[in-house]
């Protein structure tokens, strides 16, 4: 079984990239299963189901979607095995990126778009810096020069990753991404594997449902902007 | 970031039309300094061919074409040898022309402030209203943006292959623009609906139903006609310039 994680900011084109690439994988009869993690609501599951593949959707509700994601990795792998998948692709919620739970030994793909701003590669942290493959979308609507600068900024924070330009409308780039996914490592279990970066501590009263503002309501791991 | 390989030519090996028939042109070479124009109605496959070249296809796109560089499959980084320009491209970065060009030049390891003036000067030969280094790139007009993109590709990107998708309506001096690109010894491939651009190239590929149907060389009659068309075009251009800078036309 190949287990691949795909992350990236909201609206960067993760789902479009995946749908085009899965269509390519299905041409070769690769058995693909998709997991989608989100917080409150997602329609992406339906879009994957339209491809006729097994889909599992997890909504984290009140929990951090990335922590929920890590807590369910083994369950998702077991589910995919039951569905005779040869490749499991797990898409993150794409919210804060601070956690970006990429797994050692599993291919990690990040999608980032040319419109997201020139400083984005420097700002988004481990989701980009620990990725094996960086897929850049929306290159068709920005200038050649901006594409080159954006690519260079990505190189600066992640010198090793394979960088791939992808057009989410036409699917241009999907053949290359299929090849990369097919060459990714095999895993049998995720138990005892580790995350590529630690997830930040986030244990304060607001994590447990507090809504009131003010020092007296803030318990646990609290950091102040001015000390 | 100089190109490690000197690119002498591109070869396109024919694939299939939309109906799955072999396309009539089975092999085509394009050498440095050449401008090749792709012609054909909307939907005939011009953009698809540009896309195959951009991807350096190896029988892995819907057309199943193969694109070779110097007779071999290119192993290096595609994006370093191919630059693109199309009508749908815009500047989106929030910065001035001067700062932007310095940023782009440094990403290409060009360490010189002189390049900024060179690019702006070249861009200003292509567009009506002059571009100023202090202008924000997002506030440039369509023509100015296109002119700056072309000058930037010519001088900073310096990619040996340039793919152009329909720039005729961009409000720039299109002949000068293509000249600027091909003068630098680039291979320039242009999809166009404009007869002036079609005839200024020595060869044009006629696209039909997704396939390369014919390759035509510009003949003597067409070259003569081109001179006429260019002078029409120049008249149109100066008329446009005159009208937009408050000129009037009087009865003689």
Coordinates of C-alpha atoms in Angstrom, one line a residue:
Chain A
X1 CA 0.0 0.0 0.0
X2 CA 1.2 3.5 -0.8
X3 CA 0.1 6.1 1.6
X4 CA 0.3 9.7 0.4
X5 CA -0.6 12.9 2.3
X6 CA -1.6 16.1 0.4
X7 CA -1.8 19.4 2.1
X8 CA -2.0 23.1 1.2
X9 CA -4.0 26.3 1.9
X10 CA -7.7 26.6 1.2
X11 CA -8.7 27.2 -2.4
X12 CA -5.2 26.4 -3.7
X13 CA -6.5 23.6 -5.9
X14 CA -5.8 20.5 -3.9
X15 CA -9.0 18.7 -4.9
X16 CA -8.7 19.7 -8.5
X17 CA -5.1 18.5 -8.6
X18 CA -6.1 15.2 -7.0
X19 CA -9.1 14.6 -9.2
X20 CA -7.1 15.0 -12.4
X21 CA -4.3 12.8 -11.1
X22 CA -6.7 10.1 -9.8
X23 CA -8.3 10.0 -13.3
X24 CA -4.9 9.3 -14.7
X25 CA -4.2 6.6 -12.1
X26 CA -7.5 5.0 -12.9
X27 CA -6.5 4.7 -16.5
X28 CA -3.9 2.3 -15.4
X29 CA -6.4 0.5 -13.1
X30 CA -4.5 1.6 -10.0
X31 CA -6.8 1.0 -7.0
X32 CA -7.0 4.4 -5.3
X33 CA -8.8 5.3 -2.1
X34 CA -9.2 8.8 -0.8
X35 CA -9.5 10.2 2.7
X36 CA -10.6 13.8 3.3
X37 CA -10.3 15.5 6.6
X38 CA -12.2 18.7 7.3
X39 CA -13.6 20.6 10.2
X40 CA -17.3 21.4 9.8
X41 CA -18.4 20.6 6.3
X42 CA -17.0 19.4 3.0
X43 CA -18.5 18.5 -0.4
X44 CA -15.1 17.2 -1.6
X45 CA -16.1 13.6 -0.7
X46 CA -18.9 13.7 -3.3
X47 CA -16.5 14.8 -6.0
X48 CA -14.2 11.9 -5.3
X49 CA -17.1 9.5 -5.1
X50 CA -18.1 10.6 -8.6
X51 CA -14.8 9.0 -9.7
X52 CA -16.2 5.6 -8.5
X53 CA -13.5 5.1 -5.8
X54 CA -13.8 4.4 -2.1
X55 CA -13.9 7.7 -0.1
X56 CA -13.8 8.3 3.7
X57 CA -14.6 11.7 5.1
X58 CA -13.7 12.7 8.6
X59 CA -15.0 15.9 10.2
X60 CA -13.1 17.0 13.2
X61 CA -15.9 19.1 14.7
X62 CA -14.6 20.9 17.8
X63 CA -11.1 19.3 17.5
X64 CA -8.1 20.6 15.6
X65 CA -8.4 19.0 12.2
X66 CA -4.7 18.2 12.0
X67 CA -4.6 16.5 15.4
X68 CA -7.7 14.6 14.5
X69 CA -6.0 13.6 11.2
X70 CA -3.0 12.2 13.1
X71 CA -5.2 10.4 15.6
X72 CA -7.0 8.6 12.7
X73 CA -4.1 7.7 10.4
X74 CA -4.0 4.0 11.3
X75 CA -7.8 3.7 11.1
X76 CA -7.8 5.2 7.6
X77 CA -5.1 2.8 6.5
X78 CA -7.1 -0.1 7.9
X79 CA -10.2 1.1 6.1
X80 CA -8.3 1.5 2.8
X81 CA -6.9 -2.1 3.1
X82 CA -10.4 -3.4 3.6
X83 CA -11.3 -1.7 0.4
X84 CA -8.5 -3.4 -1.5
X85 CA -6.8 -0.1 -2.2
X86 CA -3.2 0.0 -3.6
X87 CA -2.8 3.7 -2.9
X88 CA -4.4 5.8 -0.2
X89 CA -4.4 9.6 -0.7
X90 CA -5.2 11.6 2.4
X91 CA -6.2 15.3 1.9
X92 CA -6.0 17.7 4.8
X93 CA -8.4 20.4 5.8
X94 CA -5.9 23.1 4.6
X95 CA -6.5 25.5 7.4
X96 CA -3.7 26.8 9.6
X97 CA -0.7 24.7 8.2
X98 CA 1.1 25.1 11.5
X99 CA 0.9 21.3 12.1
X100 CA 1.2 19.9 8.6
X101 CA 1.4 16.3 9.8
X102 CA 3.6 14.8 7.1
X103 CA 4.7 11.3 7.9
X104 CA 8.3 9.9 7.7
X105 CA 8.4 7.2 5.1
X106 CA 5.2 8.3 3.3
X107 CA 5.2 10.7 0.3
X108 CA 4.1 14.2 1.3
X109 CA 2.7 16.5 -1.3
X110 CA 1.9 20.2 -0.8
X111 CA -0.1 22.3 -3.2
X112 CA 0.5 26.0 -3.3
X113 CA -0.8 28.6 -5.8
X114 CA 0.9 31.4 -7.6
X115 CA -1.7 33.9 -6.4
X116 CA -1.1 33.3 -2.7
X117 CA 1.6 36.0 -2.4
X118 CA 5.3 36.1 -2.7
X119 CA 5.9 35.7 1.0
X120 CA 3.7 32.7 1.4
X121 CA 6.5 30.1 0.9
X122 CA 8.5 31.7 3.7
X123 CA 5.5 31.9 6.0
X124 CA 3.7 28.6 5.8
X125 CA 6.4 26.5 7.6
X126 CA 6.7 22.7 7.8
X127 CA 3.8 22.0 5.4
X128 CA 6.1 23.3 2.7
X129 CA 9.6 22.8 4.2
X130 CA 9.1 19.1 4.9
X131 CA 7.3 18.2 1.6
X132 CA 8.7 15.8 -1.0
X133 CA 6.7 17.3 -3.8
X134 CA 5.6 20.9 -4.3
X135 CA 2.7 21.3 -6.8
X136 CA 2.3 24.9 -8.0
X137 CA -1.1 25.9 -9.4
X138 CA -2.6 28.9 -11.2
X139 CA 0.6 29.6 -13.2
X140 CA -1.5 30.3 -16.3
X141 CA -2.8 33.6 -14.9
X142 CA 0.4 35.2 -13.6
X143 CA 3.4 36.5 -15.5
X144 CA 6.4 34.3 -16.4
X145 CA 8.5 36.5 -14.2
X146 CA 6.3 36.0 -11.1
X147 CA 6.3 32.2 -11.7
X148 CA 10.0 32.2 -11.7
X149 CA 10.3 34.3 -8.6
X150 CA 7.7 32.2 -6.8
X151 CA 9.5 29.0 -7.7
X152 CA 12.8 30.5 -6.4
X153 CA 11.1 31.4 -3.1
X154 CA 10.0 27.8 -2.7
X155 CA 13.5 26.6 -3.5
X156 CA 14.9 28.7 -0.8
X157 CA 12.8 27.1 2.0
X158 CA 12.8 23.6 0.5
X159 CA 15.9 22.9 -1.7
X160 CA 15.2 19.2 -2.1
X161 CA 11.6 18.9 -3.1
X162 CA 10.5 18.1 -6.6
X163 CA 8.6 21.2 -7.9
X164 CA 5.8 20.6 -10.4
X165 CA 3.6 23.1 -12.2
X166 CA 0.0 22.0 -12.5
X167 CA -3.0 23.5 -14.2
X168 CA -6.1 22.5 -12.1
X169 CA -8.5 23.5 -15.0
X170 CA -7.0 21.4 -17.7
X171 CA -5.1 18.8 -15.7
X172 CA -1.8 19.7 -17.2
X173 CA 0.9 18.2 -15.0
X174 CA -1.2 15.2 -14.0
X175 CA 0.9 12.6 -15.9
X176 CA 4.0 13.7 -14.1
X177 CA 2.3 13.7 -10.7
X178 CA 0.9 10.2 -11.4
X179 CA 4.4 9.0 -12.1
X180 CA 5.6 10.5 -8.8
X181 CA 2.8 8.9 -6.8
X182 CA 3.4 5.5 -8.4
X183 CA 7.0 5.6 -7.4
X184 CA 6.3 6.5 -3.8
X185 CA 7.3 4.1 -1.0
X186 CA 5.1 1.2 0.2
X187 CA 4.0 1.0 3.8
X188 CA 2.3 -1.8 5.7
X189 CA 1.5 -0.1 8.9
X190 CA 1.7 3.5 10.2
X191 CA 2.1 2.4 13.9
X192 CA 5.4 3.5 15.2
X193 CA 6.1 5.7 12.2
X194 CA 6.7 9.3 13.2
X195 CA 5.6 12.8 12.0
X196 CA 8.2 14.9 10.2
X197 CA 7.7 17.8 12.6
X198 CA 6.2 18.1 16.0
X199 CA 2.7 19.6 16.3
X200 CA 2.6 22.8 18.5
X201 CA 1.3 22.6 22.0
X202 CA -2.2 24.0 22.1
X203 CA -3.7 23.3 25.5
X204 CA -5.5 26.3 26.8
X205 CA -9.0 27.0 28.1
X206 CA -10.2 28.0 24.6
X207 CA -9.3 24.5 23.3
X208 CA -11.9 23.1 25.7
X209 CA -14.7 25.4 24.7
X210 CA -14.1 28.6 26.6
X211 CA -15.6 31.6 24.8
X212 CA -15.2 34.5 27.3
X213 CA -12.4 37.0 26.8
X214 CA -10.1 38.1 29.6
X215 CA -7.1 36.9 31.6
X216 CA -9.1 35.3 34.3
X217 CA -10.6 32.8 31.8
X218 CA -7.2 31.9 30.2
X219 CA -5.8 28.7 31.7
X220 CA -3.0 26.4 30.6
X221 CA -0.5 27.1 27.8
X222 CA -1.1 30.9 27.3
X223 CA 1.4 33.2 25.5
X224 CA 1.1 37.0 25.6
X225 CA 2.0 39.3 22.8
X226 CA 3.5 41.8 25.2
X227 CA 5.2 40.3 28.2
Chain B
X1 CA 21.3 30.5 -14.1
X2 CA 22.8 30.0 -17.5
X3 CA 21.5 27.1 -19.5
X4 CA 23.8 24.2 -19.2
X5 CA 22.7 22.9 -22.6
X6 CA 22.8 25.1 -25.7
X7 CA 19.5 24.5 -27.4
X8 CA 19.8 24.3 -31.1
X9 CA 16.5 22.9 -32.1
X10 CA 13.2 21.4 -31.0
X11 CA 11.7 18.5 -32.8
X12 CA 8.0 17.6 -32.6
X13 CA 7.1 14.0 -33.5
X14 CA 3.5 13.8 -34.7
X15 CA 0.8 12.2 -32.6
X16 CA -2.9 11.9 -33.1
X17 CA -5.9 14.2 -34.0
X18 CA -9.0 14.5 -31.8
X19 CA -10.5 11.5 -33.8
X20 CA -7.5 9.3 -33.0
X21 CA -6.1 9.5 -36.6
X22 CA -2.4 10.0 -37.1
X23 CA -1.8 13.7 -37.7
X24 CA -0.5 14.4 -41.2
X25 CA 2.8 16.1 -40.0
X26 CA 4.9 13.4 -38.5
X27 CA 8.0 15.3 -37.7
X28 CA 8.9 19.0 -37.5
X29 CA 12.2 20.7 -36.6
X30 CA 12.3 24.3 -35.3
X31 CA 15.7 25.9 -35.0
X32 CA 17.0 28.8 -32.9
X33 CA 16.1 32.2 -34.1
X34 CA 13.0 30.9 -35.9
X35 CA 9.5 32.3 -35.3
X36 CA 6.9 29.6 -36.0
X37 CA 3.3 30.5 -36.1
X38 CA 0.4 28.2 -35.3
X39 CA -2.8 29.0 -37.2
X40 CA -6.2 27.5 -37.3
X41 CA -9.7 28.2 -36.0
X42 CA -10.5 28.2 -32.3
X43 CA -10.5 24.6 -31.0
X44 CA -8.2 23.4 -33.8
X45 CA -5.5 22.5 -31.3
X46 CA -3.1 25.4 -31.2
X47 CA -3.1 25.7 -27.4
X48 CA -2.8 22.0 -27.1
X49 CA 0.3 22.0 -29.3
X50 CA 1.8 24.8 -27.2
X51 CA 1.0 22.8 -24.1
X52 CA 2.8 19.7 -25.5
X53 CA 5.9 21.8 -26.1
X54 CA 5.7 23.4 -22.7
X55 CA 5.5 19.9 -21.1
X56 CA 8.1 18.5 -23.5
X57 CA 5.6 15.7 -24.0
X58 CA 6.8 12.2 -24.4
X59 CA 3.7 10.5 -25.8
X60 CA 2.1 11.1 -22.5
X61 CA -0.4 13.9 -23.3
X62 CA -3.8 13.4 -25.1
X63 CA -2.1 14.0 -28.5
X64 CA 0.6 11.4 -27.8
X65 CA 3.2 13.8 -29.4
X66 CA 6.8 13.7 -28.4
X67 CA 8.9 16.8 -28.2
X68 CA 12.7 16.5 -28.4
X69 CA 15.4 19.0 -27.6
X70 CA 18.6 18.6 -29.7
X71 CA 17.3 15.2 -30.9
X72 CA 17.0 13.8 -27.4
X73 CA 14.6 13.7 -24.5
X74 CA 15.4 16.7 -22.3
X75 CA 16.4 15.7 -18.8
X76 CA 16.9 19.1 -17.2
X77 CA 14.3 21.4 -15.6
X78 CA 11.7 22.4 -18.2
X79 CA 10.8 25.7 -16.6
X80 CA 14.4 27.0 -17.0
X81 CA 14.3 26.7 -20.8
X82 CA 10.7 27.6 -21.6
X83 CA 9.1 30.9 -21.0
X84 CA 5.4 31.6 -21.7
X85 CA 3.3 34.6 -22.5
X86 CA -0.4 34.7 -23.0
X87 CA -3.3 37.1 -23.0
X88 CA -4.6 35.7 -19.8
X89 CA -1.5 36.5 -17.7
X90 CA -1.5 39.3 -15.3
X91 CA 0.9 40.8 -12.7
X92 CA -0.4 40.0 -9.2
X93 CA 2.5 41.0 -7.0
X94 CA 2.2 44.1 -4.9
X95 CA 5.4 45.8 -5.7
X96 CA 6.9 48.5 -8.0
X97 CA 8.3 47.8 -11.5
X98 CA 11.8 48.6 -10.3
X99 CA 11.7 46.4 -7.2
X100 CA 10.0 43.6 -9.1
X101 CA 12.6 43.5 -11.8
X102 CA 15.4 43.5 -9.2
X103 CA 13.7 40.6 -7.5
X104 CA 13.3 38.7 -10.7
X105 CA 16.9 39.4 -11.8
X106 CA 18.2 38.2 -8.5
X107 CA 16.2 35.0 -8.7
X108 CA 18.0 34.4 -12.0
X109 CA 21.4 35.3 -10.4
X110 CA 21.7 38.5 -12.4
X111 CA 23.2 41.0 -10.0
X112 CA 22.9 44.4 -11.7
X113 CA 20.7 47.4 -11.3
X114 CA 21.4 48.3 -14.9
X115 CA 19.1 45.5 -16.0
X116 CA 16.1 47.4 -14.6
X117 CA 16.6 50.4 -16.9
X118 CA 17.3 48.1 -19.8
X119 CA 14.1 46.2 -19.4
X120 CA 12.0 49.3 -18.9
X121 CA 13.6 51.0 -21.9
X122 CA 12.9 48.0 -24.1
X123 CA 9.3 47.7 -22.8
X124 CA 8.8 51.3 -23.6
X125 CA 9.6 50.7 -27.2
X126 CA 6.6 48.3 -27.3
X127 CA 3.8 50.1 -25.5
X128 CA 2.1 53.4 -25.9
X129 CA 2.4 55.0 -22.5
X130 CA 5.9 54.9 -20.9
X131 CA 6.4 52.7 -17.9
X132 CA 8.1 54.2 -14.9
X133 CA 10.2 52.3 -12.3
X134 CA 8.0 53.6 -9.5
X135 CA 4.7 52.4 -11.0
X136 CA 3.1 49.5 -9.2
X137 CA 3.1 46.5 -11.5
X138 CA -0.5 45.7 -10.7
X139 CA -1.6 49.2 -11.9
X140 CA 0.0 49.0 -15.4
X141 CA -2.4 49.0 -18.3
X142 CA -2.9 45.8 -20.3
X143 CA -0.5 47.0 -23.0
X144 CA 2.1 48.1 -20.5
X145 CA 1.9 44.8 -18.7
X146 CA 2.3 42.8 -21.9
X147 CA 5.2 45.0 -23.0
X148 CA 7.0 44.6 -19.6
X149 CA 6.4 40.8 -19.7
X150 CA 8.0 40.6 -23.2
X151 CA 11.0 42.8 -22.3
X152 CA 11.5 40.8 -19.1
X153 CA 11.4 37.5 -21.0
X154 CA 13.8 38.8 -23.5
X155 CA 16.4 40.2 -21.0
X156 CA 15.9 38.5 -17.6
X157 CA 14.2 35.1 -18.1
X158 CA 16.4 34.6 -21.2
X159 CA 14.8 31.2 -21.8
X160 CA 15.8 29.8 -25.2
X161 CA 12.2 28.8 -26.0
X162 CA 9.3 31.2 -25.8
X163 CA 5.7 30.1 -26.3
X164 CA 3.2 32.9 -27.1
X165 CA -0.5 32.5 -27.0
X166 CA -2.3 35.3 -28.9
X167 CA -0.8 38.6 -28.0
X168 CA -2.3 40.5 -31.0
X169 CA -5.0 42.3 -29.0
X170 CA -2.7 43.3 -26.2
X171 CA -2.2 46.9 -27.4
X172 CA 1.5 46.6 -28.1
X173 CA 3.7 46.8 -31.2
X174 CA 3.4 43.1 -31.9
X175 CA 6.0 42.9 -34.8
X176 CA 8.5 44.7 -32.7
X177 CA 7.7 42.4 -29.8
X178 CA 8.3 39.2 -31.8
X179 CA 11.5 40.8 -33.3
X180 CA 12.8 41.5 -29.8
X181 CA 12.3 37.9 -28.8
X182 CA 13.7 36.3 -31.9
X183 CA 16.7 38.7 -32.1
X184 CA 18.0 37.1 -28.9
X185 CA 18.4 33.8 -30.8
X186 CA 15.3 32.2 -29.2
X187 CA 12.9 29.8 -30.7
X188 CA 9.6 31.6 -30.7
X189 CA 6.3 29.7 -31.2
X190 CA 3.2 31.8 -31.5
X191 CA -0.4 30.9 -31.8
X192 CA -2.1 33.6 -33.7
X193 CA -5.2 34.8 -35.6
X194 CA -3.5 37.8 -37.0
X195 CA -2.5 37.8 -40.7
X196 CA 0.5 40.1 -40.1
X197 CA 2.0 37.7 -37.5
X198 CA 1.1 34.7 -39.7
X199 CA 3.0 36.1 -42.6
X200 CA 6.0 37.6 -40.8
X201 CA 7.1 34.1 -39.8
X202 CA 8.9 32.1 -42.5
X203 CA 6.8 29.1 -41.7
X204 CA 3.3 28.4 -40.3
X205 CA 1.7 25.3 -39.1
X206 CA -2.0 24.9 -40.0
X207 CA -3.8 23.1 -37.2
X208 CA -7.0 21.1 -37.8
X209 CA -9.1 18.9 -35.6
X210 CA -6.3 18.8 -33.0
X211 CA -3.6 17.8 -35.4
X212 CA -0.8 19.5 -37.3
X213 CA -2.3 19.4 -40.8
X214 CA 0.2 21.3 -43.0
X215 CA 3.4 23.3 -42.8
X216 CA 3.4 26.2 -45.2
X217 CA 6.4 28.4 -46.0
X218 CA 5.6 32.0 -46.6
X219 CA 5.8 32.6 -50.4
X220 CA 6.9 35.6 -52.4
X221 CA 3.4 36.9 -52.9
X222 CA 2.7 36.6 -49.2
X223 CA 5.9 38.4 -48.4
X224 CA 4.9 41.3 -50.7
X225 CA 1.5 41.4 -49.1
X226 CA 3.1 41.4 -45.7
X227 CA 4.8 44.7 -46.5
X228 CA 1.4 46.2 -47.4
X229 CA -0.2 44.7 -44.2
X230 CA 2.6 46.1 -42.1
X231 CA 2.1 49.6 -43.5
X232 CA -1.7 49.3 -42.8
X233 CA -0.9 48.1 -39.4
X234 CA 1.5 51.0 -38.8
X235 CA -1.2 53.4 -40.0
X236 CA -3.7 51.8 -37.6
X237 CA -1.1 52.1 -34.8
X238 CA -0.3 55.7 -35.4
X239 CA -4.0 56.6 -35.9
X240 CA -4.8 54.9 -32.6
X241 CA -1.9 56.7 -30.9
X242 CA -3.0 60.0 -32.4
X243 CA -6.7 59.6 -31.4
X244 CA -5.8 58.5 -27.9
X245 CA -3.6 61.5 -27.4
X246 CA -6.3 63.9 -28.3
X247 CA -5.5 64.2 -32.0
X248 CA -8.3 64.9 -34.5
X249 CA -8.7 64.0 -38.2
X250 CA -9.6 66.9 -40.4
X251 CA -10.9 67.0 -44.0
X252 CA -8.0 67.9 -46.3

